[in-house]
Amino acid sequence: MIQIQLSERQEKIIDIVKANEPITSENIAKTLKLTRATLRPDLAILTMSGILDARPKVGYFYTGKTTFSFISEKIQGIKVAERKSIPIIVDEQTSIYDGIVTIFLEDTSTIFVTSKGYLSGVVSRKDFLKNAIGGLNLTKTPIAVIMTRMPNIIVTAPEESVLDAAMKLIEHEIDSLPVVEEVILDEGDKAYKVVGRITKTTITRLFVELGNNE
Amino acid sequence: MIQIQLSERQEKIIDIVKANEPITSENIAKTLKLTRATLRPDLAILTMSGILDARPKVGYFYTGKTTFSFISEKIQGIKVAERKSIPIIVDEQTSIYDGIVTIFLEDTSTIFVTSKGYLSGVVSRKDFLKNAIGGLNLTKTPIAVIMTRMPNIIVTAPEESVLDAAMKLIEHEIDSLPVVEEVILDEGDKAYKVVGRITKTTITRLFVELGNNE
């Protein structure tokens, strides 16, 4: 992929095609009072970039493709599977106090809680803080008491785009998403296995890489 | 700006120029066993994109410009001033308890602390959590006791790029940066006025906008 700043003449050609499509190169040349040979490189660039479409014996069409779609195409192609990091997981029986210790040991903002190996809850630093000043017995109360429970947990999946995951983080005002794989249990119920996490740190790191052309 | 997927022939031309620069279009055409007229649109695209440079009567040079610089150019152009949000600020005398209440009321991860109106400290949710379980008297202890103090505070400035701010967030493993303006005090000392904040949420929101082509 390469990128090209359109010339004034190329912008004019786009306008002419938009207004008169389909239009032959001869008629574009006439409108601009130039020769067809002069326009050939311009038309080549505009068709190669997908902005114009040329149909033999008919002429040029405007495709409606925006000129700024490159960044978004690149971003939309990045999958959760490529960027997920290791999830921090504790069992439901873990005490709130041990949960807080885990937050510090792992330097994470959110921990995922499982029951029999499947996702049952999520606890954020904010949840811990609220309860740490709330007078609960932190060493004796299991983390299950304060966690956000299924089915109120927002999740993402390996095949989802990082962009979709980032949109969930913003929309639901959370810092972290568990990356899950759906499992059908013997009884026919669905359950989630936690296979990773996507956080605002993941997104910030990706932004830095894109910005530094890595 | 537009983007173009290079053709195989264009990639070949780049290789030929790399190996033989400076080289005339005539010699490139000979190497490829094509006419100069056929190559004209290709050479136009490669020079317009800045990948090749043409000097009259000398020939074509390879500029060494990478083909993927577009995203990073766009990202590098975004300034902190355009994206900063409103900072949450409390005075040094505020109690830790009131600081925690502020964290919840403002739904923020970090608050900035000022003394006489100038930045003196930063307290994160993590700092609060650590001290909430540490046995301090939260309502009687001023926030100044637990804050990270100047000059150990990482800051950004309105004229800095959001990319540089994001790199600081990653490098220093923090969630939020105060956006500051430097002030020279009467005594000649420097101080910072807090005029905004850049957080991982700022970056995630920007990533979503770029990805959605907004």
Short mmCIF file of C-alpha atoms in Angstrom, two decimals:
data_model
loop_
_atom_site.label_atom_id
_atom_site.label_comp_id
_atom_site.label_asym_id
_atom_site.label_seq_id
_atom_site.Cartn_x
_atom_site.Cartn_y
_atom_site.Cartn_z
CA MET A 1 0.00 0.00 0.00
CA ILE A 2 1.18 3.52 -0.73
CA GLN A 3 -0.46 6.84 -0.09
CA ILE A 4 -0.73 9.78 -2.36
CA GLN A 5 -1.82 13.33 -1.78
CA LEU A 6 -4.30 14.07 -4.57
CA SER A 7 -3.39 16.99 -6.84
CA GLU A 8 -5.83 19.82 -7.50
CA ARG A 9 -6.37 18.44 -10.99
CA GLN A 10 -7.20 15.00 -9.66
CA GLU A 11 -9.73 16.50 -7.24
CA LYS A 12 -11.26 18.37 -10.21
CA ILE A 13 -11.48 15.14 -12.21
CA ILE A 14 -13.35 13.48 -9.33
CA ASP A 15 -15.82 16.38 -9.26
CA ILE A 16 -16.35 16.19 -13.03
CA VAL A 17 -16.97 12.44 -12.90
CA LYS A 18 -19.31 12.80 -9.91
CA ALA A 19 -21.40 15.33 -11.82
CA ASN A 20 -21.41 13.63 -15.22
CA GLU A 21 -20.95 9.88 -14.76
CA PRO A 22 -20.54 7.90 -16.89
CA ILE A 23 -18.11 10.15 -18.74
CA THR A 24 -15.36 9.23 -21.21
CA SER A 25 -11.75 10.32 -20.75
CA GLU A 26 -12.17 12.33 -23.94
CA ASN A 27 -14.96 14.36 -22.40
CA ILE A 28 -13.09 14.80 -19.11
CA ALA A 29 -10.12 16.08 -21.16
CA LYS A 30 -12.37 18.47 -23.09
CA THR A 31 -13.89 19.86 -19.89
CA LEU A 32 -10.41 20.53 -18.49
CA LYS A 33 -9.05 21.74 -21.85
CA LEU A 34 -6.23 19.20 -21.71
CA THR A 35 -5.15 16.26 -23.88
CA ARG A 36 -6.12 12.69 -23.02
CA ALA A 37 -2.42 11.80 -22.80
CA THR A 38 -1.92 14.40 -20.07
CA LEU A 39 -4.77 12.93 -18.05
CA ARG A 40 -3.68 9.32 -18.38
CA PRO A 41 -1.53 9.16 -15.20
CA ASP A 42 -4.24 10.98 -13.21
CA LEU A 43 -6.94 8.58 -14.36
CA ALA A 44 -4.65 5.64 -13.67
CA ILE A 45 -4.15 6.81 -10.10
CA LEU A 46 -7.84 7.45 -9.54
CA THR A 47 -8.90 4.04 -10.83
CA MET A 48 -6.11 2.15 -9.07
CA SER A 49 -7.13 3.73 -5.79
CA GLY A 50 -10.71 2.60 -6.38
CA ILE A 51 -12.12 6.14 -6.34
CA LEU A 52 -13.12 5.90 -10.00
CA ASP A 53 -14.26 2.86 -11.90
CA ALA A 54 -13.66 2.58 -15.66
CA ARG A 55 -15.98 0.51 -17.84
CA PRO A 56 -14.87 -0.09 -21.45
CA LYS A 57 -16.91 1.82 -24.04
CA VAL A 58 -18.97 3.48 -21.30
CA GLY A 59 -16.65 5.69 -19.35
CA TYR A 60 -15.69 6.57 -15.79
CA PHE A 61 -17.90 6.20 -12.72
CA TYR A 62 -17.48 7.55 -9.20
CA THR A 63 -17.47 4.62 -6.75
CA GLY A 64 -18.31 6.62 -3.66
CA LYS A 65 -15.32 5.17 -1.84
CA THR A 66 -14.09 7.65 0.71
CA THR A 67 -10.50 8.72 0.48
CA PHE A 68 -9.88 8.12 4.15
CA SER A 69 -10.86 4.51 4.50
CA PHE A 70 -7.33 3.18 4.80
CA ILE A 71 -6.81 3.71 8.53
CA SER A 72 -10.18 2.22 9.39
CA GLU A 73 -9.65 -0.77 7.07
CA LYS A 74 -6.32 -1.46 8.75
CA ILE A 75 -7.80 -1.09 12.25
CA GLN A 76 -10.87 -3.19 11.45
CA GLY A 77 -8.66 -6.06 10.34
CA ILE A 78 -6.99 -6.53 13.74
CA LYS A 79 -8.53 -9.43 15.69
CA VAL A 80 -8.87 -9.91 19.44
CA ALA A 81 -6.99 -13.23 19.09
CA GLU A 82 -3.86 -11.36 17.92
CA ARG A 83 -3.83 -8.85 20.77
CA LYS A 84 -5.36 -10.48 23.84
CA SER A 85 -3.21 -10.76 26.94
CA ILE A 86 -3.24 -13.32 29.76
CA PRO A 87 -6.36 -13.09 31.96
CA ILE A 88 -6.09 -12.89 35.75
CA ILE A 89 -8.54 -15.41 37.16
CA VAL A 90 -9.57 -16.37 40.70
CA ASP A 91 -12.16 -18.82 42.03
CA GLU A 92 -15.46 -17.66 43.57
CA GLN A 93 -14.33 -18.81 47.00
CA THR A 94 -11.37 -16.37 47.04
CA SER A 95 -11.72 -13.71 49.74
CA ILE A 96 -12.10 -10.05 48.80
CA TYR A 97 -8.78 -9.40 50.56
CA ASP A 98 -6.95 -12.01 48.46
CA GLY A 99 -8.63 -10.50 45.39
CA ILE A 100 -7.16 -7.11 46.27
CA VAL A 101 -3.74 -8.68 46.80
CA THR A 102 -4.07 -10.29 43.35
CA ILE A 103 -4.88 -6.87 41.81
CA PHE A 104 -1.59 -5.54 43.19
CA LEU A 105 0.55 -8.60 42.49
CA GLU A 106 -0.61 -8.81 38.89
CA ASP A 107 -0.88 -5.04 38.44
CA THR A 108 -4.24 -5.41 36.75
CA SER A 109 -7.38 -3.28 36.90
CA THR A 110 -9.88 -6.13 36.78
CA ILE A 111 -9.97 -9.81 37.74
CA PHE A 112 -12.23 -12.49 36.36
CA VAL A 113 -13.96 -14.95 38.66
CA THR A 114 -14.73 -18.53 37.69
CA SER A 115 -16.85 -21.28 39.14
CA LYS A 116 -15.91 -24.84 38.13
CA GLY A 117 -13.61 -23.28 35.55
CA TYR A 118 -16.26 -21.18 33.81
CA LEU A 119 -16.74 -17.41 33.94
CA SER A 120 -19.11 -16.42 36.72
CA GLY A 121 -18.11 -12.84 37.58
CA VAL A 122 -15.90 -9.79 37.12
CA VAL A 123 -14.49 -7.51 39.82
CA SER A 124 -12.87 -4.16 39.05
CA ARG A 125 -10.54 -1.99 41.14
CA LYS A 126 -13.55 0.28 41.60
CA ASP A 127 -15.65 -2.58 43.06
CA PHE A 128 -12.84 -3.38 45.48
CA LEU A 129 -12.43 0.25 46.51
CA LYS A 130 -16.16 0.67 47.15
CA ASN A 131 -16.23 -2.39 49.41
CA ALA A 132 -12.89 -1.73 51.08
CA ILE A 133 -14.40 1.37 52.70
CA GLY A 134 -17.80 -0.27 53.21
CA GLY A 135 -17.10 -2.09 56.46
CA LEU A 136 -17.18 -5.66 55.08
CA ASN A 137 -14.87 -8.26 56.62
CA LEU A 138 -12.51 -8.41 53.67
CA THR A 139 -10.65 -11.55 54.69
CA LYS A 140 -13.80 -13.56 55.40
CA THR A 141 -16.13 -12.42 52.62
CA PRO A 142 -15.81 -14.32 49.33
CA ILE A 143 -15.27 -12.25 46.22
CA ALA A 144 -18.52 -13.69 44.80
CA VAL A 145 -20.43 -11.32 47.13
CA ILE A 146 -19.18 -8.18 45.38
CA MET A 147 -18.65 -9.31 41.79
CA THR A 148 -20.70 -8.38 38.73
CA ARG A 149 -22.39 -11.65 37.77
CA MET A 150 -23.31 -13.43 34.57
CA PRO A 151 -25.30 -12.62 32.48
CA ASN A 152 -24.41 -8.96 33.20
CA ILE A 153 -20.83 -9.37 32.02
CA ILE A 154 -19.72 -7.80 28.75
CA VAL A 155 -17.42 -10.18 26.88
CA THR A 156 -15.46 -10.38 23.65
CA ALA A 157 -14.30 -13.35 21.57
CA PRO A 158 -11.04 -14.22 19.75
CA GLU A 159 -12.59 -13.80 16.30
CA GLU A 160 -14.07 -10.37 17.10
CA SER A 161 -12.20 -7.26 15.94
CA VAL A 162 -10.22 -5.26 18.49
CA LEU A 163 -12.24 -2.28 17.26
CA ASP A 164 -15.51 -3.93 18.35
CA ALA A 165 -13.94 -4.75 21.72
CA ALA A 166 -12.78 -1.12 22.09
CA MET A 167 -16.32 0.07 21.32
CA LYS A 168 -17.66 -2.16 24.12
CA LEU A 169 -15.11 -0.70 26.56
CA ILE A 170 -16.25 2.83 25.72
CA GLU A 171 -19.98 2.11 25.52
CA HIS A 172 -20.15 0.21 28.82
CA GLU A 173 -17.55 2.41 30.59
CA ILE A 174 -15.38 -0.49 31.70
CA ASP A 175 -11.61 -1.01 31.72
CA SER A 176 -11.38 -4.67 30.75
CA LEU A 177 -13.19 -7.37 28.80
CA PRO A 178 -12.76 -11.11 29.25
CA VAL A 179 -12.02 -12.90 25.97
CA VAL A 180 -14.19 -16.01 26.06
CA GLU A 181 -14.89 -19.19 24.15
CA GLU A 182 -18.38 -20.59 24.35
CA VAL A 183 -18.76 -24.14 25.62
CA ILE A 184 -21.92 -26.26 25.56
CA LEU A 185 -22.22 -28.19 28.82
CA ASP A 186 -23.66 -31.70 29.17
CA GLU A 187 -26.98 -30.28 30.31
CA GLY A 188 -27.13 -28.16 27.15
CA ASP A 189 -26.37 -24.92 28.98
CA LYS A 190 -23.88 -22.46 27.58
CA ALA A 191 -20.80 -21.47 29.55
CA TYR A 192 -17.74 -19.33 28.90
CA LYS A 193 -14.14 -20.36 29.19
CA VAL A 194 -11.90 -17.32 29.78
CA VAL A 195 -8.98 -17.36 27.34
CA GLY A 196 -7.69 -13.78 27.57
CA ARG A 197 -8.40 -10.15 28.27
CA ILE A 198 -8.62 -6.95 26.26
CA THR A 199 -8.18 -3.73 28.24
CA LYS A 200 -7.77 -0.02 27.61
CA THR A 201 -4.05 -0.72 28.02
CA THR A 202 -4.24 -3.19 25.10
CA ILE A 203 -5.84 -0.48 22.97
CA THR A 204 -3.38 2.22 24.08
CA ARG A 205 -0.44 -0.06 23.27
CA LEU A 206 -1.89 -0.82 19.83
CA PHE A 207 -2.42 2.91 19.21
CA VAL A 208 1.24 3.53 20.06
CA GLU A 209 2.35 0.81 17.64
CA LEU A 210 0.18 2.20 14.83
CA GLY A 211 1.46 5.70 15.52
CA ASN A 212 5.07 4.56 15.46
CA ASN A 213 4.53 2.53 12.30
CA GLU A 214 5.54 -0.74 13.97
CA MET B 1 -4.99 11.36 0.54
CA ILE B 2 -5.76 8.14 -1.25
CA GLN B 3 -4.27 4.71 -0.93
CA ILE B 4 -3.22 2.36 -3.63
CA GLN B 5 -2.23 -1.28 -3.59
CA LEU B 6 0.99 -1.46 -5.62
CA SER B 7 0.91 -3.75 -8.65
CA GLU B 8 3.51 -6.44 -9.16
CA ARG B 9 5.04 -4.35 -11.94
CA GLN B 10 5.32 -1.33 -9.68
CA GLU B 11 7.05 -3.43 -7.02
CA LYS B 12 9.46 -4.64 -9.73
CA ILE B 13 10.16 -1.05 -10.80
CA ILE B 14 11.02 -0.14 -7.19
CA ASP B 15 13.45 -3.08 -7.03
CA ILE B 16 15.08 -2.08 -10.31
CA VAL B 17 15.51 1.53 -9.18
CA LYS B 18 16.84 0.44 -5.77
CA ALA B 19 19.50 -1.70 -7.47
CA ASN B 20 20.48 0.72 -10.26
CA GLU B 21 19.77 4.27 -9.12
CA PRO B 22 19.97 6.70 -10.80
CA ILE B 23 18.29 5.01 -13.73
CA THR B 24 16.38 6.56 -16.66
CA SER B 25 12.83 5.54 -17.54
CA GLU B 26 14.26 4.27 -20.83
CA ASN B 27 16.53 1.83 -19.01
CA ILE B 28 13.76 0.75 -16.64
CA ALA B 29 11.59 0.07 -19.72
CA LYS B 30 14.40 -1.91 -21.35
CA THR B 31 14.92 -4.05 -18.25
CA LEU B 32 11.22 -4.86 -18.16
CA LYS B 33 10.96 -5.24 -21.95
CA LEU B 34 8.15 -2.70 -22.08
CA THR B 35 7.69 0.69 -23.75
CA ARG B 36 8.24 3.94 -21.87
CA ALA B 37 4.61 4.88 -22.59
CA THR B 38 3.40 1.77 -20.78
CA LEU B 39 5.46 2.63 -17.72
CA ARG B 40 4.39 6.26 -17.55
CA PRO B 41 1.39 5.78 -15.22
CA ASP B 42 3.43 3.48 -12.96
CA LEU B 43 6.27 5.98 -12.69
CA ALA B 44 3.77 8.78 -12.07
CA ILE B 45 2.25 6.85 -9.17
CA LEU B 46 5.64 5.97 -7.68
CA THR B 47 6.92 9.54 -7.82
CA MET B 48 3.66 11.08 -6.58
CA SER B 49 3.72 8.78 -3.59
CA GLY B 50 7.25 9.88 -2.80
CA ILE B 51 8.70 6.38 -3.15
CA LEU B 52 10.76 7.38 -6.19
CA ASP B 53 12.29 10.72 -6.92
CA ALA B 54 12.88 11.86 -10.54
CA ARG B 55 15.67 14.27 -11.40
CA PRO B 56 15.69 15.68 -14.98
CA LYS B 57 18.47 14.32 -17.18
CA VAL B 58 19.68 12.03 -14.36
CA GLY B 59 16.93 9.53 -13.75
CA TYR B 60 14.97 7.92 -10.93
CA PHE B 61 16.13 7.52 -7.32
CA TYR B 62 14.70 5.44 -4.49
CA THR B 63 13.83 7.74 -1.57
CA GLY B 64 13.69 5.07 1.12
CA LYS B 65 10.25 6.25 2.22
CA THR B 66 8.32 3.42 3.80
CA THR B 67 5.04 2.50 2.21
CA PHE B 68 3.12 2.37 5.48
CA SER B 69 3.67 5.82 6.87
CA PHE B 70 0.15 7.08 6.34
CA ILE B 71 -1.48 5.85 9.54
CA SER B 72 1.41 7.03 11.66
CA GLU B 73 1.46 10.45 9.96
CA LYS B 74 -2.23 10.87 10.69
CA ILE B 75 -1.85 9.74 14.32
CA GLN B 76 1.26 11.87 14.91
CA GLY B 77 -0.65 14.97 13.84
CA ILE B 78 -3.25 14.77 16.63
CA LYS B 79 -2.43 17.13 19.50
CA VAL B 80 -3.22 16.79 23.20
CA ALA B 81 -5.02 20.18 23.05
CA GLU B 82 -7.61 18.70 20.66
CA ARG B 83 -8.39 15.63 22.77
CA LYS B 84 -7.86 16.53 26.44
CA SER B 85 -10.82 16.20 28.78
CA ILE B 86 -11.68 18.09 31.96
CA PRO B 87 -9.32 17.31 34.86
CA ILE B 88 -10.65 16.31 38.28
CA ILE B 89 -8.80 18.40 40.84
CA VAL B 90 -8.85 18.56 44.65
CA ASP B 91 -6.82 20.58 47.14
CA GLU B 92 -4.05 19.01 49.28
CA GLN B 93 -6.16 19.43 52.41
CA THR B 94 -8.93 17.14 51.07
CA SER B 95 -9.28 13.96 53.14
CA ILE B 96 -8.53 10.57 51.59
CA TYR B 97 -12.18 9.66 52.16
CA ASP B 98 -13.41 12.70 50.22
CA GLY B 99 -10.89 11.85 47.51
CA ILE B 100 -12.45 8.39 47.19
CA VAL B 101 -15.93 9.92 47.06
CA THR B 102 -14.68 12.22 44.26
CA ILE B 103 -13.35 9.17 42.33
CA PHE B 104 -16.85 7.68 42.40
CA LEU B 105 -18.81 10.89 41.79
CA GLU B 106 -16.67 11.83 38.79
CA ASP B 107 -16.15 8.23 37.65
CA THR B 108 -12.47 8.86 37.11
CA SER B 109 -9.43 6.65 37.68
CA THR B 110 -7.10 9.38 38.90
CA ILE B 111 -7.41 12.77 40.60
CA PHE B 112 -4.94 15.60 40.52
CA VAL B 113 -4.01 17.46 43.69
CA THR B 114 -3.11 21.14 43.75
CA SER B 115 -1.58 23.45 46.31
CA LYS B 116 -2.32 27.18 45.84
CA GLY B 117 -3.74 26.28 42.45
CA TYR B 118 -0.62 24.52 41.14
CA LEU B 119 -0.09 20.80 40.60
CA SER B 120 1.44 19.14 43.66
CA GLY B 121 0.33 15.51 43.40
CA VAL B 122 -1.55 12.70 41.70
CA VAL B 123 -3.61 9.93 43.34
CA SER B 124 -4.82 6.87 41.45
CA ARG B 125 -7.57 4.38 42.27
CA LYS B 126 -4.74 1.97 43.07
CA ASP B 127 -3.25 4.39 45.65
CA PHE B 128 -6.66 4.74 47.28
CA LEU B 129 -7.23 0.99 47.35
CA LYS B 130 -3.83 0.32 48.92
CA ASN B 131 -4.50 2.83 51.70
CA ALA B 132 -8.16 1.92 52.17
CA ILE B 133 -7.06 -1.49 53.46
CA GLY B 134 -3.99 -0.11 55.23
CA GLY B 135 -5.62 1.01 58.47
CA LEU B 136 -5.29 4.78 57.97
CA ASN B 137 -8.02 7.05 59.32
CA LEU B 138 -9.46 7.92 55.92
CA THR B 139 -11.64 10.82 57.00
CA LYS B 140 -8.90 12.55 59.00
CA THR B 141 -5.83 11.95 56.81
CA PRO B 142 -5.26 14.52 54.07
CA ILE B 143 -4.82 13.18 50.54
CA ALA B 144 -1.35 14.79 50.47
CA VAL B 145 -0.11 11.91 52.67
CA ILE B 146 -0.70 9.26 50.02
CA MET B 147 -0.22 11.15 46.75
CA THR B 148 2.63 10.83 44.29
CA ARG B 149 4.42 14.18 44.55
CA MET B 150 6.14 16.58 42.21
CA PRO B 151 8.70 16.16 40.65
CA ASN B 152 7.76 12.47 40.29
CA ILE B 153 4.64 13.22 38.25
CA ILE B 154 4.58 12.42 34.54
CA VAL B 155 2.82 15.22 32.66
CA THR B 156 1.88 16.15 29.12
CA ALA B 157 1.26 19.54 27.47
CA PRO B 158 -1.36 20.88 25.04
CA GLU B 159 1.13 21.17 22.16
CA GLU B 160 2.43 17.60 22.62
CA SER B 161 1.07 14.86 20.34
CA VAL B 162 -1.49 12.42 21.72
CA LEU B 163 0.90 9.70 20.54
CA ASP B 164 3.66 10.98 22.84
CA ALA B 165 1.14 11.12 25.70
CA ALA B 166 0.05 7.53 24.95
CA MET B 167 3.70 6.42 24.99
CA LYS B 168 4.10 7.96 28.46
CA LEU B 169 1.00 6.09 29.70
CA ILE B 170 2.46 2.79 28.49
CA GLU B 171 6.06 3.42 29.52
CA HIS B 172 5.21 4.56 33.07
CA GLU B 173 2.29 2.12 33.49
CA ILE B 174 -0.20 4.79 34.51
CA ASP B 175 -3.83 5.40 33.58
CA SER B 176 -3.90 9.18 33.37
CA LEU B 177 -1.69 12.19 32.64
CA PRO B 178 -2.35 15.76 33.74
CA VAL B 179 -2.18 18.22 30.85
CA VAL B 180 -0.22 21.18 32.21
CA GLU B 181 0.89 24.67 31.31
CA GLU B 182 4.13 25.89 32.79
CA VAL B 183 4.00 29.07 34.83
CA ILE B 184 6.98 31.05 36.14
CA LEU B 185 6.26 32.23 39.69
CA ASP B 186 7.43 35.56 41.18
CA GLU B 187 10.33 33.82 42.90
CA GLY B 188 11.47 32.43 39.52
CA ASP B 189 10.32 28.91 40.31
CA LYS B 190 8.42 26.89 37.75
CA ALA B 191 4.93 25.55 38.50
CA TYR B 192 2.26 23.70 36.57
CA LYS B 193 -1.31 24.78 36.06
CA VAL B 194 -3.53 21.73 35.32
CA VAL B 195 -5.63 22.38 32.19
CA GLY B 196 -6.81 18.89 31.28
CA ARG B 197 -6.21 15.16 31.36
CA ILE B 198 -5.31 12.45 28.86
CA THR B 199 -6.20 8.91 29.92
CA LYS B 200 -6.30 5.43 28.43
CA THR B 201 -10.00 6.15 27.89
CA THR B 202 -9.05 9.18 25.74
CA ILE B 203 -6.82 6.93 23.63
CA THR B 204 -9.40 4.13 23.39
CA ARG B 205 -12.07 6.63 22.27
CA LEU B 206 -9.70 8.06 19.63
CA PHE B 207 -8.89 4.53 18.41
CA VAL B 208 -12.63 3.86 18.02
CA GLU B 209 -13.05 7.07 16.01
CA LEU B 210 -10.12 6.25 13.73
CA GLY B 211 -11.43 2.71 13.27
CA ASN B 212 -14.90 3.96 12.40
CA ASN B 213 -13.50 6.58 10.04
CA GLU B 214 -15.09 9.45 11.98
#
